[in-house]
mmCIF file of C-alpha atoms in Angstrom:
data_model
loop_
_atom_site.group_PDB
_atom_site.id
_atom_site.type_symbol
_atom_site.label_atom_id
_atom_site.label_comp_id
_atom_site.label_asym_id
_atom_site.label_seq_id
_atom_site.Cartn_x
_atom_site.Cartn_y
_atom_site.Cartn_z
ATOM 1 C CA GLU V 1 80.984 101.930 85.985
ATOM 2 C CA ASP V 2 83.446 99.031 85.964
ATOM 3 C CA GLN V 3 82.273 95.994 87.885
ATOM 4 C CA VAL V 4 84.078 92.819 88.874
ATOM 5 C CA THR V 5 82.240 89.920 90.515
ATOM 6 C CA GLN V 6 83.925 86.800 91.814
ATOM 7 C CA SER V 7 82.347 83.481 92.674
ATOM 8 C CA PRO V 8 82.153 81.545 94.812
ATOM 9 C CA GLU V 9 82.965 83.720 97.841
ATOM 10 C CA ALA V 10 84.501 80.708 99.558
ATOM 11 C CA LEU V 11 85.573 77.280 98.337
ATOM 12 C CA ARG V 12 86.642 74.276 100.373
ATOM 13 C CA LEU V 13 88.541 71.539 98.554
ATOM 14 C CA GLN V 14 90.255 68.363 99.535
ATOM 15 C CA GLU V 15 93.899 68.100 98.572
ATOM 16 C CA GLY V 16 94.028 66.922 94.966
ATOM 17 C CA GLU V 17 90.458 67.970 94.160
ATOM 18 C CA SER V 18 90.609 70.254 91.116
ATOM 19 C CA SER V 19 88.201 73.175 90.680
ATOM 20 C CA SER V 20 87.731 76.590 89.080
ATOM 21 C CA LEU V 21 87.188 80.116 90.367
ATOM 22 C CA ASN V 22 85.154 82.596 88.327
ATOM 23 C CA CYS V 23 85.634 86.306 87.701
ATOM 24 C CA SER V 24 82.941 88.140 85.725
ATOM 25 C CA TYR V 25 83.623 91.663 84.597
ATOM 26 C CA THR V 26 81.836 94.599 83.027
ATOM 27 C CA VAL V 27 84.180 97.209 81.617
ATOM 28 C CA SER V 28 84.216 99.415 78.566
ATOM 29 C CA GLY V 29 87.350 98.500 76.656
ATOM 30 C CA LEU V 30 89.258 95.801 78.493
ATOM 31 C CA ARG V 31 92.907 96.731 79.001
ATOM 32 C CA GLY V 32 93.778 93.537 80.776
ATOM 33 C CA LEU V 33 92.570 91.309 83.575
ATOM 34 C CA PHE V 34 94.739 90.613 86.598
ATOM 35 C CA TRP V 35 94.809 87.756 89.078
ATOM 36 C CA TYR V 36 96.355 88.148 92.518
ATOM 37 C CA ARG V 37 96.807 85.844 95.480
ATOM 38 C CA GLN V 38 96.459 87.258 98.991
ATOM 39 C CA ASP V 39 97.482 85.462 102.173
ATOM 40 C CA PRO V 40 95.947 86.578 105.493
ATOM 41 C CA GLY V 41 97.427 89.839 106.759
ATOM 42 C CA LYS V 42 99.613 90.279 103.671
ATOM 43 C CA GLY V 43 99.491 92.318 100.503
ATOM 44 C CA PRO V 44 98.184 90.836 97.249
ATOM 45 C CA GLU V 45 100.801 89.007 95.199
ATOM 46 C CA PHE V 46 100.628 89.300 91.422
ATOM 47 C CA LEU V 47 99.936 86.052 89.551
ATOM 48 C CA PHE V 48 98.847 86.712 85.944
ATOM 49 C CA THR V 49 97.785 89.304 83.431
ATOM 50 C CA LEU V 50 95.516 88.341 80.530
ATOM 51 C CA TYR V 51 94.959 90.784 77.706
ATOM 52 C CA SER V 52 92.679 89.177 75.132
ATOM 53 C CA ALA V 53 89.911 86.595 74.869
ATOM 54 C CA GLY V 54 91.293 83.114 74.387
ATOM 55 C CA GLU V 55 94.534 83.860 76.174
ATOM 56 C CA GLU V 56 95.752 81.384 78.808
ATOM 57 C CA LYS V 57 98.574 81.623 81.356
ATOM 58 C CA GLU V 58 99.893 78.908 83.656
ATOM 59 C CA LYS V 59 101.941 78.842 86.821
ATOM 60 C CA GLU V 60 102.462 75.577 88.695
ATOM 61 C CA ARG V 61 98.979 74.262 89.564
ATOM 62 C CA LEU V 62 97.196 77.422 88.400
ATOM 63 C CA LYS V 63 95.894 78.230 84.951
ATOM 64 C CA ALA V 64 94.052 81.434 84.086
ATOM 65 C CA THR V 65 91.812 81.794 81.043
ATOM 66 C CA LEU V 66 89.914 84.753 79.599
ATOM 67 C CA THR V 67 86.725 85.166 77.576
ATOM 68 C CA LYS V 68 84.962 88.374 76.562
ATOM 69 C CA LYS V 69 82.908 88.441 79.758
ATOM 70 C CA GLU V 70 84.764 86.393 82.347
ATOM 71 C CA SER V 71 87.957 84.793 83.486
ATOM 72 C CA PHE V 72 88.547 81.486 85.189
ATOM 73 C CA LEU V 73 91.321 80.446 87.512
ATOM 74 C CA HIS V 74 91.650 76.681 87.302
ATOM 75 C CA ILE V 75 93.399 74.939 90.155
ATOM 76 C CA THR V 76 94.647 71.450 89.356
ATOM 77 C CA ALA V 77 95.369 68.977 92.165
ATOM 78 C CA PRO V 78 95.595 71.727 94.817
ATOM 79 C CA LYS V 79 97.769 71.447 97.901
ATOM 80 C CA PRO V 80 97.160 72.988 101.342
ATOM 81 C CA GLU V 81 99.701 75.712 100.538
ATOM 82 C CA ASP V 82 97.385 76.938 97.778
ATOM 83 C CA SER V 83 94.957 78.086 100.473
ATOM 84 C CA ALA V 84 94.563 81.854 100.118
ATOM 85 C CA THR V 85 92.186 84.482 98.803
ATOM 86 C CA TYR V 86 92.326 84.892 95.042
ATOM 87 C CA LEU V 87 91.477 88.312 93.649
ATOM 88 C CA CYS V 88 90.840 89.419 90.112
ATOM 89 C CA ALA V 89 90.967 93.011 88.919
ATOM 90 C CA VAL V 90 90.548 95.136 85.825
ATOM 91 C CA PRO V 91 92.082 98.532 85.024
ATOM 92 C CA GLY V 92 89.827 101.574 85.008
ATOM 93 C CA ASN V 93 89.618 103.873 82.030
ATOM 94 C CA ASN V 94 90.842 107.016 83.698
ATOM 95 C CA ALA V 95 94.171 108.731 83.185
ATOM 96 C CA GLY V 96 95.884 106.655 85.777
ATOM 97 C CA ASN V 97 96.403 103.019 86.547
ATOM 98 C CA MET V 98 93.730 102.255 89.097
ATOM 99 C CA LEU V 99 92.551 98.674 89.397
ATOM 100 C CA THR V 100 88.991 97.693 90.265
ATOM 101 C CA PHE V 101 89.075 94.511 92.340
ATOM 102 C CA GLY V 102 86.479 91.829 92.817
ATOM 103 C CA GLY V 103 85.539 90.689 96.306
ATOM 104 C CA GLY V 104 87.775 87.632 96.070
ATOM 105 C CA THR V 105 87.365 83.882 96.502
ATOM 106 C CA ARG V 106 88.672 82.441 99.741
ATOM 107 C CA LEU V 107 90.121 79.024 98.935
ATOM 108 C CA MET V 108 90.721 76.461 101.662
ATOM 109 C CA VAL V 109 92.467 73.212 100.749
ATOM 110 C CA LYS V 110 92.355 70.481 103.364
ATOM 111 C CA PRO V 111 94.973 67.731 103.544
ATOM 112 C CA ASP H 1 109.913 90.806 100.589
ATOM 113 C CA SER H 2 108.138 92.534 97.673
ATOM 114 C CA GLY H 3 110.425 95.570 97.721
ATOM 115 C CA VAL H 4 107.577 97.914 98.711
ATOM 116 C CA THR H 5 108.018 98.999 102.333
ATOM 117 C CA GLN H 6 105.163 100.229 104.472
ATOM 118 C CA THR H 7 105.403 101.597 107.985
ATOM 119 C CA PRO H 8 104.102 101.184 110.566
ATOM 120 C CA LYS H 9 102.714 97.652 110.304
ATOM 121 C CA HIS H 10 100.134 98.243 112.999
ATOM 122 C CA LEU H 11 98.575 101.426 114.336
ATOM 123 C CA ILE H 12 95.996 101.839 117.066
ATOM 124 C CA THR H 13 94.578 105.293 117.617
ATOM 125 C CA ALA H 14 91.530 107.039 118.997
ATOM 126 C CA THR H 15 88.634 108.605 117.123
ATOM 127 C CA GLY H 16 89.279 112.175 116.049
ATOM 128 C CA GLN H 17 93.021 111.691 115.797
ATOM 129 C CA ARG H 18 95.320 112.069 112.783
ATOM 130 C CA VAL H 19 97.825 109.491 111.531
ATOM 131 C CA THR H 20 100.397 109.271 108.765
ATOM 132 C CA LEU H 21 101.156 106.076 106.870
ATOM 133 C CA ARG H 22 104.393 105.820 104.951
ATOM 134 C CA CYS H 23 105.333 103.914 101.804
ATOM 135 C CA SER H 24 108.655 103.446 100.038
ATOM 136 C CA PRO H 25 108.154 102.090 96.522
ATOM 137 C CA ARG H 26 110.209 99.374 94.877
ATOM 138 C CA SER H 27 113.484 100.653 93.488
ATOM 139 C CA GLY H 28 112.928 102.159 90.043
ATOM 140 C CA ASP H 29 109.149 102.457 90.366
ATOM 141 C CA LEU H 30 107.753 105.930 89.801
ATOM 142 C CA SER H 31 104.061 105.299 90.508
ATOM 143 C CA VAL H 32 102.624 104.807 93.957
ATOM 144 C CA TYR H 33 99.070 103.710 94.656
ATOM 145 C CA TRP H 34 97.105 103.624 97.902
ATOM 146 C CA TYR H 35 94.322 101.137 98.547
ATOM 147 C CA GLN H 36 92.043 100.546 101.503
ATOM 148 C CA GLN H 37 90.852 97.046 102.354
ATOM 149 C CA SER H 38 88.029 96.539 104.794
ATOM 150 C CA LEU H 39 85.951 93.425 105.419
ATOM 151 C CA ASP H 40 82.785 94.821 103.848
ATOM 152 C CA GLN H 41 84.272 96.860 101.003
ATOM 153 C CA GLY H 42 87.137 94.763 99.701
ATOM 154 C CA LEU H 43 90.097 96.486 98.072
ATOM 155 C CA GLN H 44 89.218 100.082 97.176
ATOM 156 C CA PHE H 45 91.468 102.413 95.203
ATOM 157 C CA LEU H 46 92.218 105.679 96.962
ATOM 158 C CA ILE H 47 94.799 107.624 94.990
ATOM 159 C CA GLN H 48 97.771 107.352 92.598
ATOM 160 C CA TYR H 49 100.900 109.478 92.327
ATOM 161 C CA TYR H 50 103.409 109.416 89.504
ATOM 162 C CA ASN H 51 106.804 111.019 89.959
ATOM 163 C CA GLY H 52 105.466 113.439 92.538
ATOM 164 C CA GLU H 53 102.221 114.396 90.806
ATOM 165 C CA GLU H 54 98.704 113.192 91.532
ATOM 166 C CA ARG H 55 97.577 111.049 88.584
ATOM 167 C CA ALA H 56 94.287 109.459 89.555
ATOM 168 C CA LYS H 57 91.830 109.704 92.397
ATOM 169 C CA GLY H 58 89.324 107.163 93.626
ATOM 170 C CA ASN H 59 86.742 107.395 96.375
ATOM 171 C CA ILE H 60 89.147 109.052 98.783
ATOM 172 C CA LEU H 61 87.497 110.931 101.634
ATOM 173 C CA GLU H 62 88.200 114.640 102.063
ATOM 174 C CA ARG H 63 89.637 113.798 105.495
ATOM 175 C CA PHE H 64 92.350 111.789 103.724
ATOM 176 C CA SER H 65 95.220 113.232 101.745
ATOM 177 C CA ALA H 66 98.439 111.955 100.243
ATOM 178 C CA GLN H 67 101.624 113.161 98.663
ATOM 179 C CA GLN H 68 104.702 111.780 96.949
ATOM 180 C CA PHE H 69 108.049 113.311 97.779
ATOM 181 C CA PRO H 70 111.088 113.930 95.523
ATOM 182 C CA ASP H 71 112.697 110.707 96.748
ATOM 183 C CA LEU H 72 109.473 108.968 95.572
ATOM 184 C CA HIS H 73 108.310 107.809 98.976
ATOM 185 C CA SER H 74 104.670 108.556 99.695
ATOM 186 C CA GLU H 75 102.630 109.384 102.749
ATOM 187 C CA LEU H 76 98.915 108.931 103.326
ATOM 188 C CA ASN H 77 97.454 111.247 105.948
ATOM 189 C CA LEU H 78 94.198 110.292 107.643
ATOM 190 C CA SER H 79 92.560 112.876 109.887
ATOM 191 C CA SER H 80 89.485 113.175 112.107
ATOM 192 C CA LEU H 81 89.515 109.411 112.288
ATOM 193 C CA GLU H 82 86.280 107.481 112.694
ATOM 194 C CA LEU H 83 85.671 103.895 113.741
ATOM 195 C CA GLY H 84 84.809 103.061 110.134
ATOM 196 C CA ASP H 85 88.292 104.017 108.998
ATOM 197 C CA SER H 86 89.656 100.879 110.634
ATOM 198 C CA ALA H 87 91.074 98.821 107.776
ATOM 199 C CA LEU H 88 94.195 97.556 106.092
ATOM 200 C CA TYR H 89 95.880 100.237 104.016
ATOM 201 C CA PHE H 90 98.062 99.020 101.192
ATOM 202 C CA CYS H 91 100.584 100.813 99.104
ATOM 203 C CA ALA H 92 101.604 99.481 95.706
ATOM 204 C CA SER H 93 104.105 100.639 93.138
ATOM 205 C CA SER H 94 104.808 100.239 89.426
ATOM 206 C CA VAL H 95 107.186 101.618 86.853
ATOM 207 C CA PHE H 96 104.575 103.154 84.608
ATOM 208 C CA SER H 97 101.915 105.777 85.029
ATOM 209 C CA TYR H 98 99.513 104.413 82.426
ATOM 210 C CA GLY H 99 99.386 101.203 80.503
ATOM 211 C CA PHE H 100 100.065 97.922 82.149
ATOM 212 C CA GLN H 101 103.204 95.924 81.516
ATOM 213 C CA GLY H 102 102.441 93.716 84.466
ATOM 214 C CA GLY H 103 100.743 94.002 87.804
ATOM 215 C CA TYR H 104 101.518 96.353 90.608
ATOM 216 C CA THR H 105 103.722 95.238 93.477
ATOM 217 C CA PHE H 106 101.967 95.583 96.814
ATOM 218 C CA GLY H 107 103.481 96.197 100.215
ATOM 219 C CA SER H 108 102.480 94.220 103.273
ATOM 220 C CA GLY H 109 100.112 96.909 104.502
ATOM 221 C CA THR H 110 99.408 98.962 107.594
ATOM 222 C CA ARG H 111 96.612 97.708 109.823
ATOM 223 C CA LEU H 112 94.822 100.709 111.305
ATOM 224 C CA THR H 113 92.531 100.224 114.261
ATOM 225 C CA VAL H 114 90.497 103.218 115.434
ATOM 226 C CA VAL H 115 89.085 102.839 118.941
#
């Protein structure tokens, strides 16, 4: 069974204090790893897809990296508006396109 | 606005009742997915439809059912509601049925409260 574990569950940072979020996965035959951002009461918003170990993607202050067992979301010099829950997910291996999500990391950036 | 429209935004109903949640996918998207998000379970996949046909099923309860209509909108029907069914229900859409060319696009969700 596919498993996705995110850590930490919650992270408090001061504005400008860089850090990393972790996503560990167990899946037979990785078909991609997805990162989403979710604001309270809203739907997840797609950030990145990574397909192979060693791949990196960047968007503003966020950079996602992938190894064979985990992915990291690095946040450089975060701002209060980066506060949100960050979710990672992997596709299942069934006929459809279901995603298995981790529990998320709730990031709070204080000014 | 993500382009995926969900109605209603909020729903409060009593135990034992039946409700219908509606989703209009982004223009051009043929696949619709339903997810449930509760505090203790996180985001859980319920069911996927592609161009009117059921394509994949997750841990969807027998009391729940869904369908996708010819105009591609989808409805999720929840019956014999229990307190534990209180959650956020999200719809997402994508162009493809299988194989990812990018992430899904999620709607803003329907918050269901069962009292």
